[in-house]
């Protein structure tokens, strides 16, 4: 198994994590809302929204414009590689959506905000995410 040392960016990762934590803190402090992408996205497109659609759209726009702005400032591109395509991609996306609905939230909501609030439900959800990820990687690397 090869290790991608070129992708090892501890300073950038630490600073990014600090910004995510600060964003979660500010959203909870100023809006009383958990920073879970699935809930923010669902409420921003729901026809029966609970109000406050503007801040949700701004949040989602920032999630898209943030990396784009960083690319312009830093002068380099953010490299990514699709790990699936075709039917596999759509099946995986559907299963992620189902899991988000069943789990009452996504990894960002449970992992960042739920654990910070010491939510037992979020702890179970995060442990489920992690075990599923470990098993999936193990199965894929064995095949």
mmCIF file of N, CA and C in Angstrom:
data_model
loop_
_atom_site.group_PDB
_atom_site.id
_atom_site.type_symbol
_atom_site.label_atom_id
_atom_site.label_comp_id
_atom_site.label_asym_id
_atom_site.label_seq_id
_atom_site.Cartn_x
_atom_site.Cartn_y
_atom_site.Cartn_z
ATOM 1 N N UNK A 1 0.855 -1.184 0.000
ATOM 2 C CA UNK A 1 0.000 0.000 0.000
ATOM 3 C C UNK A 1 0.894 1.238 0.000
ATOM 4 N N UNK A 2 0.642 2.138 -0.908
ATOM 5 C CA UNK A 2 1.450 3.356 -0.986
ATOM 6 C C UNK A 2 0.793 4.463 -0.160
ATOM 7 N N UNK A 3 1.629 5.306 0.368
ATOM 8 C CA UNK A 3 1.155 6.433 1.163
ATOM 9 C C UNK A 3 1.339 7.700 0.337
ATOM 10 N N UNK A 4 0.302 8.513 0.269
ATOM 11 C CA UNK A 4 0.348 9.742 -0.520
ATOM 12 C C UNK A 4 0.908 10.875 0.329
ATOM 13 N N UNK A 5 2.231 10.909 0.509
ATOM 14 C CA UNK A 5 2.843 11.933 1.348
ATOM 15 C C UNK A 5 2.645 13.332 0.775
ATOM 16 N N UNK A 6 2.458 13.440 -0.525
ATOM 17 C CA UNK A 6 2.211 14.750 -1.125
ATOM 18 C C UNK A 6 0.889 15.332 -0.641
ATOM 19 N N UNK A 7 -0.021 14.461 -0.221
ATOM 20 C CA UNK A 7 -1.319 14.912 0.285
ATOM 21 C C UNK A 7 -1.280 15.189 1.780
ATOM 22 N N UNK A 8 -0.162 14.944 2.439
ATOM 23 C CA UNK A 8 -0.027 15.170 3.870
ATOM 24 C C UNK A 8 0.231 16.653 4.115
ATOM 25 N N UNK A 9 -0.788 17.349 4.568
ATOM 26 C CA UNK A 9 -0.703 18.792 4.763
ATOM 27 C C UNK A 9 -1.200 19.141 6.164
ATOM 28 N N UNK A 10 -0.394 18.882 7.190
ATOM 29 C CA UNK A 10 -0.872 19.065 8.560
ATOM 30 C C UNK A 10 -1.228 20.511 8.908
ATOM 31 N N UNK A 11 -0.455 21.472 8.455
ATOM 32 C CA UNK A 11 -0.755 22.867 8.796
ATOM 33 C C UNK A 11 -2.055 23.315 8.147
ATOM 34 N N UNK A 12 -2.200 23.062 6.861
ATOM 35 C CA UNK A 12 -3.419 23.440 6.162
ATOM 36 C C UNK A 12 -4.626 22.708 6.732
ATOM 37 N N UNK A 13 -4.452 21.437 7.068
ATOM 38 C CA UNK A 13 -5.542 20.655 7.644
ATOM 39 C C UNK A 13 -5.940 21.208 9.005
ATOM 40 N N UNK A 14 -4.949 21.559 9.827
ATOM 41 C CA UNK A 14 -5.223 22.128 11.138
ATOM 42 C C UNK A 14 -5.963 23.463 11.017
ATOM 43 N N UNK A 15 -5.483 24.318 10.128
ATOM 44 C CA UNK A 15 -6.135 25.615 9.948
ATOM 45 C C UNK A 15 -7.544 25.461 9.389
ATOM 46 N N UNK A 16 -7.722 24.553 8.444
ATOM 47 C CA UNK A 16 -9.056 24.284 7.909
ATOM 48 C C UNK A 16 -9.993 23.768 8.993
ATOM 49 N N UNK A 17 -9.499 22.868 9.833
ATOM 50 C CA UNK A 17 -10.295 22.360 10.948
ATOM 51 C C UNK A 17 -10.680 23.457 11.913
ATOM 52 N N UNK A 18 -9.748 24.369 12.179
ATOM 53 C CA UNK A 18 -10.053 25.509 13.057
ATOM 54 C C UNK A 18 -11.145 26.389 12.453
ATOM 55 N N UNK A 19 -11.080 26.617 11.146
ATOM 56 C CA UNK A 19 -12.108 27.427 10.492
ATOM 57 C C UNK A 19 -13.471 26.731 10.513
ATOM 58 N N UNK A 20 -13.475 25.416 10.328
ATOM 59 C CA UNK A 20 -14.734 24.671 10.399
ATOM 60 C C UNK A 20 -15.304 24.757 11.806
ATOM 61 N N UNK A 21 -14.461 24.572 12.809
ATOM 62 C CA UNK A 21 -14.915 24.676 14.198
ATOM 63 C C UNK A 21 -15.436 26.059 14.527
ATOM 64 N N UNK A 22 -14.745 27.085 14.058
ATOM 65 C CA UNK A 22 -15.190 28.457 14.283
ATOM 66 C C UNK A 22 -16.530 28.716 13.599
ATOM 67 N N UNK A 23 -16.679 28.198 12.388
ATOM 68 C CA UNK A 23 -17.950 28.350 11.673
ATOM 69 C C UNK A 23 -19.091 27.680 12.427
ATOM 70 N N UNK A 24 -18.835 26.476 12.931
ATOM 71 C CA UNK A 24 -19.860 25.755 13.695
ATOM 72 C C UNK A 24 -20.224 26.523 14.960
ATOM 73 N N UNK A 25 -19.217 27.057 15.629
ATOM 74 C CA UNK A 25 -19.460 27.829 16.850
ATOM 75 C C UNK A 25 -20.272 29.085 16.556
ATOM 76 N N UNK A 26 -19.890 29.805 15.507
ATOM 77 C CA UNK A 26 -20.609 31.036 15.156
ATOM 78 C C UNK A 26 -22.054 30.758 14.746
ATOM 79 N N UNK A 27 -22.267 29.695 13.977
ATOM 80 C CA UNK A 27 -23.629 29.373 13.550
ATOM 81 C C UNK A 27 -24.488 28.996 14.754
ATOM 82 N N UNK A 28 -23.939 28.240 15.691
ATOM 83 C CA UNK A 28 -24.695 27.866 16.888
ATOM 84 C C UNK A 28 -24.938 29.090 17.768
ATOM 85 N N UNK A 29 -23.937 29.945 17.898
ATOM 86 C CA UNK A 29 -24.071 31.118 18.750
ATOM 87 C C UNK A 29 -25.023 32.149 18.163
ATOM 88 N N UNK A 30 -24.883 32.425 16.876
ATOM 89 C CA UNK A 30 -25.673 33.490 16.259
ATOM 90 C C UNK A 30 -27.054 33.048 15.787
ATOM 91 N N UNK A 31 -27.186 31.791 15.361
ATOM 92 C CA UNK A 31 -28.459 31.318 14.805
ATOM 93 C C UNK A 31 -29.094 30.205 15.625
ATOM 94 N N UNK A 32 -28.352 29.634 16.569
ATOM 95 C CA UNK A 32 -28.874 28.519 17.338
ATOM 96 C C UNK A 32 -29.065 27.270 16.499
ATOM 97 N N UNK A 33 -28.284 27.134 15.439
ATOM 98 C CA UNK A 33 -28.434 26.026 14.488
ATOM 99 C C UNK A 33 -27.163 25.181 14.428
ATOM 100 N N UNK A 34 -27.345 23.892 14.219
ATOM 101 C CA UNK A 34 -26.231 22.975 14.044
ATOM 102 C C UNK A 34 -25.733 23.074 12.613
ATOM 103 N N UNK A 35 -24.411 23.028 12.441
ATOM 104 C CA UNK A 35 -23.824 23.140 11.115
ATOM 105 C C UNK A 35 -23.722 21.770 10.450
ATOM 106 N N UNK A 36 -24.876 21.232 10.061
ATOM 107 C CA UNK A 36 -24.913 19.982 9.310
ATOM 108 C C UNK A 36 -25.331 20.285 7.880
ATOM 109 N N UNK A 37 -24.514 19.907 6.949
ATOM 110 C CA UNK A 37 -24.761 20.254 5.552
ATOM 111 C C UNK A 37 -26.085 19.684 5.053
ATOM 112 N N UNK A 38 -26.403 18.444 5.435
ATOM 113 C CA UNK A 38 -27.639 17.837 4.925
ATOM 114 C C UNK A 38 -28.872 18.624 5.362
ATOM 115 N N UNK A 39 -28.901 19.064 6.615
ATOM 116 C CA UNK A 39 -30.041 19.849 7.090
ATOM 117 C C UNK A 39 -30.097 21.226 6.457
ATOM 118 N N UNK A 40 -28.944 21.858 6.308
ATOM 119 C CA UNK A 40 -28.891 23.186 5.689
ATOM 120 C C UNK A 40 -29.342 23.099 4.238
ATOM 121 N N UNK A 41 -28.856 22.092 3.522
ATOM 122 C CA UNK A 41 -29.251 21.917 2.122
ATOM 123 C C UNK A 41 -30.740 21.597 2.007
ATOM 124 N N UNK A 42 -31.227 20.674 2.823
ATOM 125 C CA UNK A 42 -32.643 20.286 2.756
ATOM 126 C C UNK A 42 -33.554 21.470 3.059
ATOM 127 N N UNK A 43 -33.229 22.248 4.088
ATOM 128 C CA UNK A 43 -34.068 23.391 4.441
ATOM 129 C C UNK A 43 -33.971 24.524 3.436
ATOM 130 N N UNK A 44 -32.868 24.596 2.690
ATOM 131 C CA UNK A 44 -32.736 25.678 1.708
ATOM 132 C C UNK A 44 -33.550 25.409 0.445
ATOM 133 N N UNK A 45 -33.834 24.142 0.170
ATOM 134 C CA UNK A 45 -34.601 23.820 -1.032
ATOM 135 C C UNK A 45 -36.034 23.379 -0.731
ATOM 136 N N UNK A 46 -36.364 23.207 0.546
ATOM 137 C CA UNK A 46 -37.710 22.760 0.918
ATOM 138 C C UNK A 46 -38.735 23.835 0.591
ATOM 139 N N UNK A 47 -39.837 23.408 0.009
ATOM 140 C CA UNK A 47 -40.896 24.359 -0.330
ATOM 141 C C UNK A 47 -41.614 24.865 0.916
ATOM 142 N N UNK A 48 -41.575 24.096 1.982
ATOM 143 C CA UNK A 48 -42.251 24.482 3.220
ATOM 144 C C UNK A 48 -41.241 24.960 4.252
ATOM 145 N N UNK A 49 -40.152 25.547 3.810
ATOM 146 C CA UNK A 49 -39.048 25.941 4.679
ATOM 147 C C UNK A 49 -39.466 26.603 5.974
ATOM 148 N N UNK A 50 -38.599 26.478 6.965
ATOM 149 C CA UNK A 50 -38.878 27.016 8.285
ATOM 150 C C UNK A 50 -38.427 28.468 8.411
ATOM 151 N N UNK A 51 -38.149 29.109 7.320
ATOM 152 C CA UNK A 51 -37.666 30.488 7.348
ATOM 153 C C UNK A 51 -36.149 30.520 7.390
ATOM 154 N N UNK A 52 -35.607 31.658 7.131
ATOM 155 C CA UNK A 52 -34.162 31.798 7.170
ATOM 156 C C UNK A 52 -33.460 31.139 6.007
ATOM 157 N N UNK A 53 -34.074 31.106 4.861
ATOM 158 C CA UNK A 53 -33.470 30.475 3.690
ATOM 159 C C UNK A 53 -32.234 31.252 3.228
ATOM 160 N N UNK A 54 -32.221 32.550 3.450
ATOM 161 C CA UNK A 54 -31.111 33.389 2.983
ATOM 162 C C UNK A 54 -29.773 32.972 3.556
ATOM 163 N N UNK A 55 -29.682 32.807 4.877
ATOM 164 C CA UNK A 55 -28.398 32.427 5.474
ATOM 165 C C UNK A 55 -27.972 31.040 5.026
ATOM 166 N N UNK A 56 -28.943 30.154 4.777
ATOM 167 C CA UNK A 56 -28.615 28.809 4.308
ATOM 168 C C UNK A 56 -28.001 28.859 2.900
ATOM 169 N N UNK A 57 -28.596 29.662 2.033
ATOM 170 C CA UNK A 57 -28.057 29.799 0.680
ATOM 171 C C UNK A 57 -26.681 30.450 0.705
ATOM 172 N N UNK A 58 -26.496 31.427 1.590
ATOM 173 C CA UNK A 58 -25.181 32.062 1.719
ATOM 174 C C UNK A 58 -24.143 31.051 2.232
ATOM 175 N N UNK A 59 -24.535 30.214 3.182
ATOM 176 C CA UNK A 59 -23.642 29.189 3.715
ATOM 177 C C UNK A 59 -23.215 28.225 2.611
ATOM 178 N N UNK A 60 -24.195 27.744 1.844
ATOM 179 C CA UNK A 60 -23.893 26.818 0.755
ATOM 180 C C UNK A 60 -23.042 27.490 -0.322
ATOM 181 N N UNK A 61 -23.342 28.751 -0.617
ATOM 182 C CA UNK A 61 -22.526 29.500 -1.582
ATOM 183 C C UNK A 61 -21.089 29.635 -1.100
ATOM 184 N N UNK A 62 -20.924 29.887 0.193
ATOM 185 C CA UNK A 62 -19.585 29.982 0.765
ATOM 186 C C UNK A 62 -18.825 28.669 0.695
ATOM 187 N N UNK A 63 -19.554 27.553 0.838
ATOM 188 C CA UNK A 63 -18.920 26.239 0.740
ATOM 189 C C UNK A 63 -18.383 25.995 -0.664
ATOM 190 N N UNK A 64 -19.002 26.618 -1.647
ATOM 191 C CA UNK A 64 -18.540 26.488 -3.034
ATOM 192 C C UNK A 64 -17.496 27.560 -3.359
ATOM 193 N N UNK A 65 -17.764 28.788 -2.944
ATOM 194 C CA UNK A 65 -16.851 29.886 -3.277
ATOM 195 C C UNK A 65 -15.563 29.870 -2.459
ATOM 196 N N UNK A 66 -15.599 29.289 -1.265
ATOM 197 C CA UNK A 66 -14.401 29.244 -0.413
ATOM 198 C C UNK A 66 -13.224 28.575 -1.098
ATOM 199 N N UNK A 67 -13.380 27.333 -1.544
ATOM 200 C CA UNK A 67 -12.261 26.678 -2.231
ATOM 201 C C UNK A 67 -11.869 27.373 -3.528
ATOM 202 N N UNK A 68 -12.863 27.906 -4.237
ATOM 203 C CA UNK A 68 -12.580 28.610 -5.485
ATOM 204 C C UNK A 68 -11.736 29.852 -5.206
ATOM 205 N N UNK A 69 -12.099 30.588 -4.176
ATOM 206 C CA UNK A 69 -11.339 31.779 -3.781
ATOM 207 C C UNK A 69 -9.926 31.394 -3.366
ATOM 208 N N UNK A 70 -9.800 30.309 -2.610
ATOM 209 C CA UNK A 70 -8.477 29.848 -2.178
ATOM 210 C C UNK A 70 -7.601 29.514 -3.380
ATOM 211 N N UNK A 71 -8.178 28.886 -4.396
ATOM 212 C CA UNK A 71 -7.408 28.566 -5.594
ATOM 213 C C UNK A 71 -6.879 29.837 -6.253
ATOM 214 N N UNK A 72 -7.711 30.864 -6.296
ATOM 215 C CA UNK A 72 -7.283 32.131 -6.911
ATOM 216 C C UNK A 72 -6.197 32.811 -6.087
ATOM 217 N N UNK A 73 -6.336 32.800 -4.771
ATOM 218 C CA UNK A 73 -5.360 33.464 -3.896
ATOM 219 C C UNK A 73 -4.037 32.707 -3.887
ATOM 220 N N UNK A 74 -4.114 31.380 -3.721
ATOM 221 C CA UNK A 74 -2.899 30.568 -3.603
ATOM 222 C C UNK A 74 -2.225 30.322 -4.951
ATOM 223 N N UNK A 75 -2.979 30.473 -6.010
ATOM 224 C CA UNK A 75 -2.402 30.278 -7.332
ATOM 225 C C UNK A 75 -2.212 28.823 -7.725
ATOM 226 N N UNK A 76 -2.855 27.923 -7.011
ATOM 227 C CA UNK A 76 -2.779 26.523 -7.408
ATOM 228 C C UNK A 76 -4.175 25.908 -7.394
ATOM 229 N N UNK A 77 -4.280 24.755 -7.981
ATOM 230 C CA UNK A 77 -5.597 24.122 -8.069
ATOM 231 C C UNK A 77 -5.748 23.058 -6.993
ATOM 232 N N UNK A 78 -6.976 22.835 -6.618
ATOM 233 C CA UNK A 78 -7.280 21.765 -5.681
ATOM 234 C C UNK A 78 -7.496 20.513 -6.513
ATOM 235 N N UNK A 79 -6.625 19.539 -6.307
ATOM 236 C CA UNK A 79 -6.699 18.321 -7.102
ATOM 237 C C UNK A 79 -7.696 17.357 -6.488
ATOM 238 N N UNK A 80 -8.465 16.722 -7.337
ATOM 239 C CA UNK A 80 -9.394 15.698 -6.878
ATOM 240 C C UNK A 80 -9.511 14.648 -7.956
ATOM 241 N N UNK A 81 -9.929 13.494 -7.536
ATOM 242 C CA UNK A 81 -10.065 12.387 -8.475
ATOM 243 C C UNK A 81 -11.362 11.650 -8.162
ATOM 244 N N UNK A 82 -12.192 11.490 -9.154
ATOM 245 C CA UNK A 82 -13.433 10.742 -8.961
ATOM 246 C C UNK A 82 -13.092 9.280 -8.690
ATOM 247 N N UNK A 83 -13.722 8.717 -7.678
ATOM 248 C CA UNK A 83 -13.424 7.331 -7.324
ATOM 249 C C UNK A 83 -14.435 6.354 -7.915
ATOM 250 N N UNK A 84 -15.474 6.889 -8.537
ATOM 251 C CA UNK A 84 -16.440 6.025 -9.209
ATOM 252 C C UNK A 84 -17.115 6.813 -10.315
ATOM 253 N N UNK A 85 -17.843 6.101 -11.155
ATOM 254 C CA UNK A 85 -18.571 6.762 -12.231
ATOM 255 C C UNK A 85 -19.749 5.878 -12.626
ATOM 256 N N UNK A 86 -20.587 6.412 -13.472
ATOM 257 C CA UNK A 86 -21.715 5.641 -13.987
ATOM 258 C C UNK A 86 -22.684 5.224 -12.888
ATOM 259 N N UNK A 87 -23.265 4.044 -13.026
ATOM 260 C CA UNK A 87 -24.274 3.585 -12.067
ATOM 261 C C UNK A 87 -23.748 3.506 -10.630
ATOM 262 N N UNK A 88 -22.476 3.123 -10.475
ATOM 263 C CA UNK A 88 -21.901 3.018 -9.129
ATOM 264 C C UNK A 88 -21.950 4.363 -8.412
ATOM 265 N N UNK A 89 -21.675 5.426 -9.118
ATOM 266 C CA UNK A 89 -21.704 6.769 -8.536
ATOM 267 C C UNK A 89 -23.110 7.112 -8.039
ATOM 268 N N UNK A 90 -24.106 6.863 -8.863
ATOM 269 C CA UNK A 90 -25.473 7.221 -8.512
ATOM 270 C C UNK A 90 -26.032 6.338 -7.400
ATOM 271 N N UNK A 91 -25.667 5.079 -7.404
ATOM 272 C CA UNK A 91 -26.093 4.180 -6.327
ATOM 273 C C UNK A 91 -25.475 4.630 -5.004
ATOM 274 N N UNK A 92 -24.184 4.958 -5.026
ATOM 275 C CA UNK A 92 -23.508 5.421 -3.816
ATOM 276 C C UNK A 92 -24.119 6.724 -3.313
ATOM 277 N N UNK A 93 -24.395 7.654 -4.212
ATOM 278 C CA UNK A 93 -24.999 8.929 -3.816
ATOM 279 C C UNK A 93 -26.374 8.706 -3.197
ATOM 280 N N UNK A 94 -27.151 7.809 -3.791
ATOM 281 C CA UNK A 94 -28.468 7.486 -3.245
ATOM 282 C C UNK A 94 -28.344 6.888 -1.847
ATOM 283 N N UNK A 95 -27.400 5.963 -1.664
ATOM 284 C CA UNK A 95 -27.223 5.339 -0.352
ATOM 285 C C UNK A 95 -26.750 6.342 0.695
ATOM 286 N N UNK A 96 -25.917 7.285 0.304
ATOM 287 C CA UNK A 96 -25.501 8.335 1.238
ATOM 288 C C UNK A 96 -26.715 9.166 1.654
ATOM 289 N N UNK A 97 -27.566 9.496 0.701
ATOM 290 C CA UNK A 97 -28.783 10.248 1.018
ATOM 291 C C UNK A 97 -29.712 9.486 1.939
ATOM 292 N N UNK A 98 -29.883 8.192 1.685
ATOM 293 C CA UNK A 98 -30.728 7.364 2.549
ATOM 294 C C UNK A 98 -30.128 7.298 3.953
ATOM 295 N N UNK A 99 -28.831 7.094 4.030
ATOM 296 C CA UNK A 99 -28.169 7.035 5.337
ATOM 297 C C UNK A 99 -28.289 8.335 6.100
ATOM 298 N N UNK A 100 -28.205 9.448 5.398
ATOM 299 C CA UNK A 100 -28.354 10.750 6.029
ATOM 300 C C UNK A 100 -29.760 10.919 6.584
ATOM 301 N N UNK A 101 -30.754 10.472 5.832
ATOM 302 C CA UNK A 101 -32.141 10.576 6.296
ATOM 303 C C UNK A 101 -32.400 9.648 7.482
ATOM 304 N N UNK A 102 -31.937 8.416 7.398
ATOM 305 C CA UNK A 102 -32.141 7.458 8.491
ATOM 306 C C UNK A 102 -31.375 7.885 9.741
ATOM 307 N N UNK A 103 -30.169 8.384 9.547
ATOM 308 C CA UNK A 103 -29.316 8.776 10.670
ATOM 309 C C UNK A 103 -29.610 10.152 11.231
ATOM 310 N N UNK A 104 -30.625 10.811 10.700
ATOM 311 C CA UNK A 104 -30.998 12.158 11.162
ATOM 312 C C UNK A 104 -29.844 13.142 11.091
ATOM 313 N N UNK A 105 -29.070 13.045 10.032
ATOM 314 C CA UNK A 105 -27.991 14.007 9.849
ATOM 315 C C UNK A 105 -26.817 13.392 9.108
ATOM 316 N N UNK A 106 -25.846 14.235 8.820
ATOM 317 C CA UNK A 106 -24.687 13.816 8.045
ATOM 318 C C UNK A 106 -23.433 13.815 8.914
ATOM 319 N N UNK A 107 -22.332 13.481 8.302
ATOM 320 C CA UNK A 107 -21.078 13.401 9.049
ATOM 321 C C UNK A 107 -20.689 14.737 9.656
ATOM 322 N N UNK A 108 -20.938 15.830 8.950
ATOM 323 C CA UNK A 108 -20.568 17.133 9.504
ATOM 324 C C UNK A 108 -21.449 17.485 10.696
ATOM 325 N N UNK A 109 -22.722 17.212 10.602
ATOM 326 C CA UNK A 109 -23.619 17.524 11.713
ATOM 327 C C UNK A 109 -23.317 16.691 12.944
ATOM 328 N N UNK A 110 -23.190 15.387 12.758
ATOM 329 C CA UNK A 110 -22.920 14.499 13.891
ATOM 330 C C UNK A 110 -21.469 14.598 14.358
ATOM 331 N N UNK A 111 -20.531 14.547 13.416
ATOM 332 C CA UNK A 111 -19.117 14.497 13.774
ATOM 333 C C UNK A 111 -18.567 15.780 14.340
ATOM 334 N N UNK A 112 -18.966 16.893 13.795
ATOM 335 C CA UNK A 112 -18.417 18.169 14.257
ATOM 336 C C UNK A 112 -19.271 18.750 15.372
ATOM 337 N N UNK A 113 -20.547 18.872 15.113
ATOM 338 C CA UNK A 113 -21.419 19.552 16.076
ATOM 339 C C UNK A 113 -21.979 18.612 17.139
ATOM 340 N N UNK A 114 -22.411 17.430 16.726
ATOM 341 C CA UNK A 114 -23.011 16.498 17.677
ATOM 342 C C UNK A 114 -22.034 16.039 18.737
ATOM 343 N N UNK A 115 -20.824 15.675 18.331
ATOM 344 C CA UNK A 115 -19.829 15.243 19.306
ATOM 345 C C UNK A 115 -19.415 16.391 20.223
ATOM 346 N N UNK A 116 -19.350 17.592 19.679
ATOM 347 C CA UNK A 116 -18.996 18.753 20.502
ATOM 348 C C UNK A 116 -20.061 19.016 21.568
ATOM 349 N N UNK A 117 -21.319 18.666 21.263
ATOM 350 C CA UNK A 117 -22.411 18.832 22.232
ATOM 351 C C UNK A 117 -22.598 17.586 23.089
ATOM 352 N N UNK A 118 -21.699 16.609 22.920
ATOM 353 C CA UNK A 118 -21.733 15.348 23.668
ATOM 354 C C UNK A 118 -23.050 14.600 23.480
ATOM 355 N N UNK A 119 -23.542 14.580 22.258
ATOM 356 C CA UNK A 119 -24.778 13.893 21.932
ATOM 357 C C UNK A 119 -24.526 12.388 21.804
ATOM 358 N N UNK A 120 -25.200 11.573 22.622
ATOM 359 C CA UNK A 120 -25.029 10.114 22.491
ATOM 360 C C UNK A 120 -25.441 9.610 21.105
ATOM 361 N N UNK A 121 -26.492 10.182 20.534
ATOM 362 C CA UNK A 121 -26.944 9.784 19.203
ATOM 363 C C UNK A 121 -25.862 10.067 18.167
ATOM 364 N N UNK A 122 -25.189 11.193 18.296
ATOM 365 C CA UNK A 122 -24.118 11.521 17.359
ATOM 366 C C UNK A 122 -22.925 10.596 17.536
ATOM 367 N N UNK A 123 -22.635 10.201 18.763
ATOM 368 C CA UNK A 123 -21.535 9.271 18.996
ATOM 369 C C UNK A 123 -21.816 7.942 18.297
ATOM 370 N N UNK A 124 -23.034 7.433 18.430
ATOM 371 C CA UNK A 124 -23.414 6.189 17.751
ATOM 372 C C UNK A 124 -23.322 6.370 16.239
ATOM 373 N N UNK A 125 -23.795 7.508 15.737
ATOM 374 C CA UNK A 125 -23.753 7.768 14.292
ATOM 375 C C UNK A 125 -22.310 7.806 13.791
ATOM 376 N N UNK A 126 -21.431 8.522 14.492
ATOM 377 C CA UNK A 126 -20.035 8.643 14.052
ATOM 378 C C UNK A 126 -19.342 7.284 14.112
ATOM 379 N N UNK A 127 -19.591 6.517 15.167
ATOM 380 C CA UNK A 127 -19.003 5.178 15.238
ATOM 381 C C UNK A 127 -19.499 4.310 14.081
ATOM 382 N N UNK A 128 -20.772 4.456 13.724
ATOM 383 C CA UNK A 128 -21.318 3.717 12.582
ATOM 384 C C UNK A 128 -20.644 4.140 11.286
ATOM 385 N N UNK A 129 -20.453 5.448 11.094
ATOM 386 C CA UNK A 129 -19.774 5.945 9.893
ATOM 387 C C UNK A 129 -18.373 5.343 9.802
ATOM 388 N N UNK A 130 -17.654 5.409 10.914
ATOM 389 C CA UNK A 130 -16.264 4.978 10.906
ATOM 390 C C UNK A 130 -16.130 3.473 10.675
ATOM 391 N N UNK A 131 -16.954 2.681 11.354
ATOM 392 C CA UNK A 131 -16.902 1.230 11.164
ATOM 393 C C UNK A 131 -17.257 0.888 9.719
ATOM 394 N N UNK A 132 -18.289 1.536 9.185
ATOM 395 C CA UNK A 132 -18.677 1.286 7.794
ATOM 396 C C UNK A 132 -17.548 1.647 6.830
ATOM 397 N N UNK A 133 -16.884 2.757 7.087
ATOM 398 C CA UNK A 133 -15.779 3.181 6.217
ATOM 399 C C UNK A 133 -14.615 2.202 6.295
ATOM 400 N N UNK A 134 -14.283 1.765 7.491
ATOM 401 C CA UNK A 134 -13.170 0.834 7.657
ATOM 402 C C UNK A 134 -13.471 -0.495 6.968
ATOM 403 N N UNK A 135 -14.684 -0.999 7.160
ATOM 404 C CA UNK A 135 -15.074 -2.267 6.526
ATOM 405 C C UNK A 135 -15.069 -2.123 5.005
ATOM 406 N N UNK A 136 -15.581 -1.009 4.508
ATOM 407 C CA UNK A 136 -15.622 -0.781 3.060
ATOM 408 C C UNK A 136 -14.212 -0.754 2.467
ATOM 409 N N UNK A 137 -13.309 -0.016 3.097
ATOM 410 C CA UNK A 137 -11.942 0.066 2.597
ATOM 411 C C UNK A 137 -11.283 -1.307 2.662
ATOM 412 N N UNK A 138 -11.508 -2.034 3.742
ATOM 413 C CA UNK A 138 -10.930 -3.369 3.857
ATOM 414 C C UNK A 138 -11.429 -4.294 2.756
ATOM 415 N N UNK A 139 -12.734 -4.242 2.491
ATOM 416 C CA UNK A 139 -13.304 -5.098 1.443
ATOM 417 C C UNK A 139 -12.784 -4.712 0.055
ATOM 418 N N UNK A 140 -12.703 -3.415 -0.195
ATOM 419 C CA UNK A 140 -12.259 -2.955 -1.510
ATOM 420 C C UNK A 140 -10.789 -3.301 -1.744
ATOM 421 N N UNK A 141 -9.962 -3.160 -0.729
ATOM 422 C CA UNK A 141 -8.531 -3.452 -0.913
ATOM 423 C C UNK A 141 -8.261 -4.953 -1.009
ATOM 424 N N UNK A 142 -9.170 -5.774 -0.472
ATOM 425 C CA UNK A 142 -9.004 -7.217 -0.574
ATOM 426 C C UNK A 142 -9.406 -7.756 -1.938
ATOM 427 N N UNK A 143 -10.307 -7.045 -2.602
ATOM 428 C CA UNK A 143 -10.830 -7.520 -3.897
ATOM 429 C C UNK A 143 -9.903 -7.168 -5.020
#
